[in-house]
JSON list of C-alpha atoms in Angstrom, two decimals:
[
{"chain": "A", "resi": 1, "resn": "MET", "atom": "CA", "xyz": [7.44, 9.52, 7.05]},
{"chain": "A", "resi": 2, "resn": "ILE", "atom": "CA", "xyz": [5.57, 11.21, 8.94]},
{"chain": "A", "resi": 3, "resn": "GLU", "atom": "CA", "xyz": [7.83, 13.09, 10.97]},
{"chain": "A", "resi": 4, "resn": "ARG", "atom": "CA", "xyz": [9.22, 14.28, 7.96]},
{"chain": "A", "resi": 5, "resn": "GLU", "atom": "CA", "xyz": [5.65, 14.84, 5.94]},
{"chain": "A", "resi": 6, "resn": "PRO", "atom": "CA", "xyz": [3.02, 15.76, 8.78]},
{"chain": "A", "resi": 7, "resn": "GLU", "atom": "CA", "xyz": [0.25, 16.74, 6.13]},
{"chain": "A", "resi": 8, "resn": "LYS", "atom": "CA", "xyz": [-0.05, 13.09, 5.95]},
{"chain": "A", "resi": 9, "resn": "SER", "atom": "CA", "xyz": [-0.85, 12.27, 9.33]},
{"chain": "A", "resi": 10, "resn": "SER", "atom": "CA", "xyz": [-4.62, 12.63, 8.86]},
{"chain": "A", "resi": 11, "resn": "LYS", "atom": "CA", "xyz": [-4.49, 10.00, 6.23]},
{"chain": "A", "resi": 12, "resn": "VAL", "atom": "CA", "xyz": [-2.82, 7.34, 8.42]},
{"chain": "A", "resi": 13, "resn": "ASP", "atom": "CA", "xyz": [-4.63, 8.09, 11.68]},
{"chain": "A", "resi": 14, "resn": "LEU", "atom": "CA", "xyz": [-7.76, 6.94, 9.95]},
{"chain": "A", "resi": 15, "resn": "PHE", "atom": "CA", "xyz": [-6.00, 4.24, 8.73]},
{"chain": "A", "resi": 16, "resn": "VAL", "atom": "CA", "xyz": [-4.07, 3.30, 12.53]},
{"chain": "A", "resi": 17, "resn": "SER", "atom": "CA", "xyz": [-7.21, 4.43, 13.78]},
{"chain": "A", "resi": 18, "resn": "TYR", "atom": "CA", "xyz": [-10.28, 2.60, 11.53]},
{"chain": "A", "resi": 19, "resn": "TYR", "atom": "CA", "xyz": [-9.04, 0.69, 9.08]},
{"chain": "A", "resi": 20, "resn": "LEU", "atom": "CA", "xyz": [-6.89, -1.91, 10.65]},
{"chain": "A", "resi": 21, "resn": "PRO", "atom": "CA", "xyz": [-8.87, -2.48, 13.92]},
{"chain": "A", "resi": 22, "resn": "THR", "atom": "CA", "xyz": [-11.78, -3.24, 12.08]},
{"chain": "A", "resi": 23, "resn": "THR", "atom": "CA", "xyz": [-9.50, -5.74, 9.47]},
{"chain": "A", "resi": 24, "resn": "LEU", "atom": "CA", "xyz": [-8.51, -6.97, 12.26]},
{"chain": "A", "resi": 25, "resn": "LYS", "atom": "CA", "xyz": [-11.94, -7.72, 13.65]},
{"chain": "A", "resi": 26, "resn": "LEU", "atom": "CA", "xyz": [-12.92, -9.05, 10.17]},
{"chain": "A", "resi": 27, "resn": "LEU", "atom": "CA", "xyz": [-10.77, -11.49, 10.30]},
{"chain": "A", "resi": 28, "resn": "ASP", "atom": "CA", "xyz": [-11.24, -12.55, 13.70]},
{"chain": "A", "resi": 29, "resn": "LYS", "atom": "CA", "xyz": [-14.65, -13.05, 13.03]},
{"chain": "A", "resi": 30, "resn": "TYR", "atom": "CA", "xyz": [-13.40, -14.70, 9.79]},
{"chain": "A", "resi": 31, "resn": "SER", "atom": "CA", "xyz": [-11.60, -17.15, 12.14]},
{"chain": "A", "resi": 32, "resn": "GLN", "atom": "CA", "xyz": [-14.09, -17.76, 14.13]},
{"chain": "A", "resi": 33, "resn": "TYR", "atom": "CA", "xyz": [-16.49, -18.92, 11.69]},
{"chain": "A", "resi": 34, "resn": "GLU", "atom": "CA", "xyz": [-14.23, -21.10, 10.07]},
{"chain": "A", "resi": 35, "resn": "GLU", "atom": "CA", "xyz": [-13.50, -22.75, 12.79]},
{"chain": "A", "resi": 36, "resn": "TYR", "atom": "CA", "xyz": [-16.88, -23.17, 14.25]},
{"chain": "A", "resi": 37, "resn": "GLY", "atom": "CA", "xyz": [-19.41, -22.41, 11.85]},
{"chain": "A", "resi": 38, "resn": "THR", "atom": "CA", "xyz": [-21.17, -24.35, 9.56]},
{"chain": "A", "resi": 39, "resn": "GLY", "atom": "CA", "xyz": [-24.43, -23.59, 7.65]},
{"chain": "A", "resi": 40, "resn": "GLU", "atom": "CA", "xyz": [-25.54, -21.01, 5.15]},
{"chain": "A", "resi": 41, "resn": "ASN", "atom": "CA", "xyz": [-24.91, -17.83, 6.95]},
{"chain": "A", "resi": 42, "resn": "ALA", "atom": "CA", "xyz": [-21.75, -18.95, 8.38]},
{"chain": "A", "resi": 43, "resn": "SER", "atom": "CA", "xyz": [-20.52, -19.30, 4.40]},
{"chain": "A", "resi": 44, "resn": "ASP", "atom": "CA", "xyz": [-22.78, -16.19, 3.52]},
{"chain": "A", "resi": 45, "resn": "LEU", "atom": "CA", "xyz": [-20.67, -14.11, 5.85]},
{"chain": "A", "resi": 46, "resn": "LYS", "atom": "CA", "xyz": [-16.87, -15.48, 4.90]},
{"chain": "A", "resi": 47, "resn": "LYS", "atom": "CA", "xyz": [-17.84, -14.54, 1.31]},
{"chain": "A", "resi": 48, "resn": "GLU", "atom": "CA", "xyz": [-18.90, -11.64, 1.98]},
{"chain": "A", "resi": 49, "resn": "ILE", "atom": "CA", "xyz": [-15.52, -11.11, 4.33]},
{"chain": "A", "resi": 50, "resn": "GLU", "atom": "CA", "xyz": [-13.58, -12.69, 2.07]},
{"chain": "A", "resi": 51, "resn": "ALA", "atom": "CA", "xyz": [-14.93, -9.86, -0.89]},
{"chain": "A", "resi": 52, "resn": "ILE", "atom": "CA", "xyz": [-13.84, -7.03, 1.44]},
{"chain": "A", "resi": 53, "resn": "ILE", "atom": "CA", "xyz": [-10.42, -8.10, 2.09]},
{"chain": "A", "resi": 54, "resn": "GLU", "atom": "CA", "xyz": [-9.69, -8.65, -1.36]},
{"chain": "A", "resi": 55, "resn": "LYS", "atom": "CA", "xyz": [-11.00, -4.64, -1.79]},
{"chain": "A", "resi": 56, "resn": "LEU", "atom": "CA", "xyz": [-9.37, -3.58, 1.81]},
{"chain": "A", "resi": 57, "resn": "VAL", "atom": "CA", "xyz": [-6.23, -4.74, 0.13]},
{"chain": "A", "resi": 58, "resn": "LEU", "atom": "CA", "xyz": [-6.57, -2.87, -3.24]},
{"chain": "A", "resi": 59, "resn": "GLY", "atom": "CA", "xyz": [-7.03, -0.21, -1.16]},
{"chain": "A", "resi": 60, "resn": "PHE", "atom": "CA", "xyz": [-4.33, -0.78, 1.57]},
{"chain": "A", "resi": 61, "resn": "GLU", "atom": "CA", "xyz": [-1.63, -0.54, -1.41]},
{"chain": "A", "resi": 62, "resn": "LYS", "atom": "CA", "xyz": [-3.63, 2.49, -3.03]},
{"chain": "A", "resi": 63, "resn": "GLN", "atom": "CA", "xyz": [-3.19, 4.43, 0.12]},
{"chain": "A", "resi": 64, "resn": "LEU", "atom": "CA", "xyz": [0.44, 3.65, 0.25]},
{"chain": "A", "resi": 65, "resn": "ASP", "atom": "CA", "xyz": [1.11, 4.43, -3.18]},
{"chain": "A", "resi": 66, "resn": "ALA", "atom": "CA", "xyz": [-0.19, 7.83, -2.79]},
{"chain": "A", "resi": 67, "resn": "LEU", "atom": "CA", "xyz": [2.18, 7.88, 0.88]},
{"chain": "A", "resi": 68, "resn": "ALA", "atom": "CA", "xyz": [4.72, 7.14, -1.16]},
{"chain": "A", "resi": 69, "resn": "ILE", "atom": "CA", "xyz": [4.49, 9.02, -4.26]},
{"chain": "A", "resi": 70, "resn": "ASP", "atom": "CA", "xyz": [6.78, 12.41, -3.00]},
{"chain": "A", "resi": 71, "resn": "ASP", "atom": "CA", "xyz": [9.60, 9.31, -2.44]},
{"chain": "A", "resi": 72, "resn": "VAL", "atom": "CA", "xyz": [9.07, 8.28, -5.85]},
{"chain": "A", "resi": 73, "resn": "LEU", "atom": "CA", "xyz": [9.75, 11.57, -7.35]},
{"chain": "A", "resi": 74, "resn": "ASP", "atom": "CA", "xyz": [12.18, 12.62, -5.42]},
{"chain": "A", "resi": 75, "resn": "VAL", "atom": "CA", "xyz": [14.70, 9.40, -6.25]},
{"chain": "A", "resi": 76, "resn": "THR", "atom": "CA", "xyz": [13.52, 9.34, -9.80]},
{"chain": "A", "resi": 77, "resn": "SER", "atom": "CA", "xyz": [14.99, 13.15, -10.35]},
{"chain": "A", "resi": 78, "resn": "ASP", "atom": "CA", "xyz": [18.01, 11.69, -8.29]},
{"chain": "A", "resi": 79, "resn": "ILE", "atom": "CA", "xyz": [17.85, 8.92, -11.08]},
{"chain": "A", "resi": 80, "resn": "ASP", "atom": "CA", "xyz": [17.84, 11.05, -13.80]},
{"chain": "A", "resi": 81, "resn": "VAL", "atom": "CA", "xyz": [20.06, 13.95, -12.45]},
{"chain": "A", "resi": 82, "resn": "LEU", "atom": "CA", "xyz": [23.03, 11.16, -11.68]},
{"chain": "A", "resi": 83, "resn": "GLU", "atom": "CA", "xyz": [23.13, 9.68, -15.28]},
{"chain": "A", "resi": 84, "resn": "SER", "atom": "CA", "xyz": [22.49, 12.94, -17.42]},
{"chain": "A", "resi": 85, "resn": "MET", "atom": "CA", "xyz": [25.94, 13.81, -15.35]},
{"chain": "A", "resi": 86, "resn": "MET", "atom": "CA", "xyz": [27.57, 10.59, -16.23]},
{"chain": "A", "resi": 87, "resn": "ILE", "atom": "CA", "xyz": [26.56, 10.83, -19.85]},
{"chain": "A", "resi": 88, "resn": "ARG", "atom": "CA", "xyz": [28.08, 14.42, -19.69]},
{"chain": "A", "resi": 89, "resn": "ASP", "atom": "CA", "xyz": [31.07, 13.50, -17.80]},
{"chain": "A", "resi": 90, "resn": "GLY", "atom": "CA", "xyz": [31.86, 10.74, -20.71]},
{"chain": "A", "resi": 91, "resn": "LEU", "atom": "CA", "xyz": [31.15, 8.12, -17.83]},
{"chain": "A", "resi": 92, "resn": "LEU", "atom": "CA", "xyz": [27.68, 5.90, -19.46]},
{"chain": "A", "resi": 93, "resn": "ASN", "atom": "CA", "xyz": [26.73, 6.34, -23.28]},
{"chain": "A", "resi": 94, "resn": "ASN", "atom": "CA", "xyz": [23.61, 7.11, -24.42]},
{"chain": "A", "resi": 95, "resn": "GLU", "atom": "CA", "xyz": [22.50, 3.27, -25.54]},
{"chain": "A", "resi": 96, "resn": "PHE", "atom": "CA", "xyz": [22.99, 2.33, -21.64]},
{"chain": "A", "resi": 97, "resn": "THR", "atom": "CA", "xyz": [20.34, 4.95, -20.58]},
{"chain": "A", "resi": 98, "resn": "LEU", "atom": "CA", "xyz": [17.28, 3.54, -18.11]},
{"chain": "A", "resi": 99, "resn": "GLY", "atom": "CA", "xyz": [15.32, 4.88, -20.87]},
{"chain": "A", "resi": 100, "resn": "ARG", "atom": "CA", "xyz": [13.27, 7.35, -18.67]}
]
């Protein structure tokens, strides 16, 4: 994707250079406390890591959607044109369209 759209490289670079390594660091700490940690501090730390991981998942999904939006628009346009041509050429009835 980045080869075709180099303007997106800064977002990917930030993801690879900061978000991913920091997430891995947090997961490693969580694993350590899961294995060895007991007590209130360990429990609190694990809860904080769990909370940020949930937020990271949402952020990663949002970033992936943002990076893929051009592909989605291209594919949607291709489908609409193909469907219109099939109707025009009598290969598809209006009642069988995808309904967009």
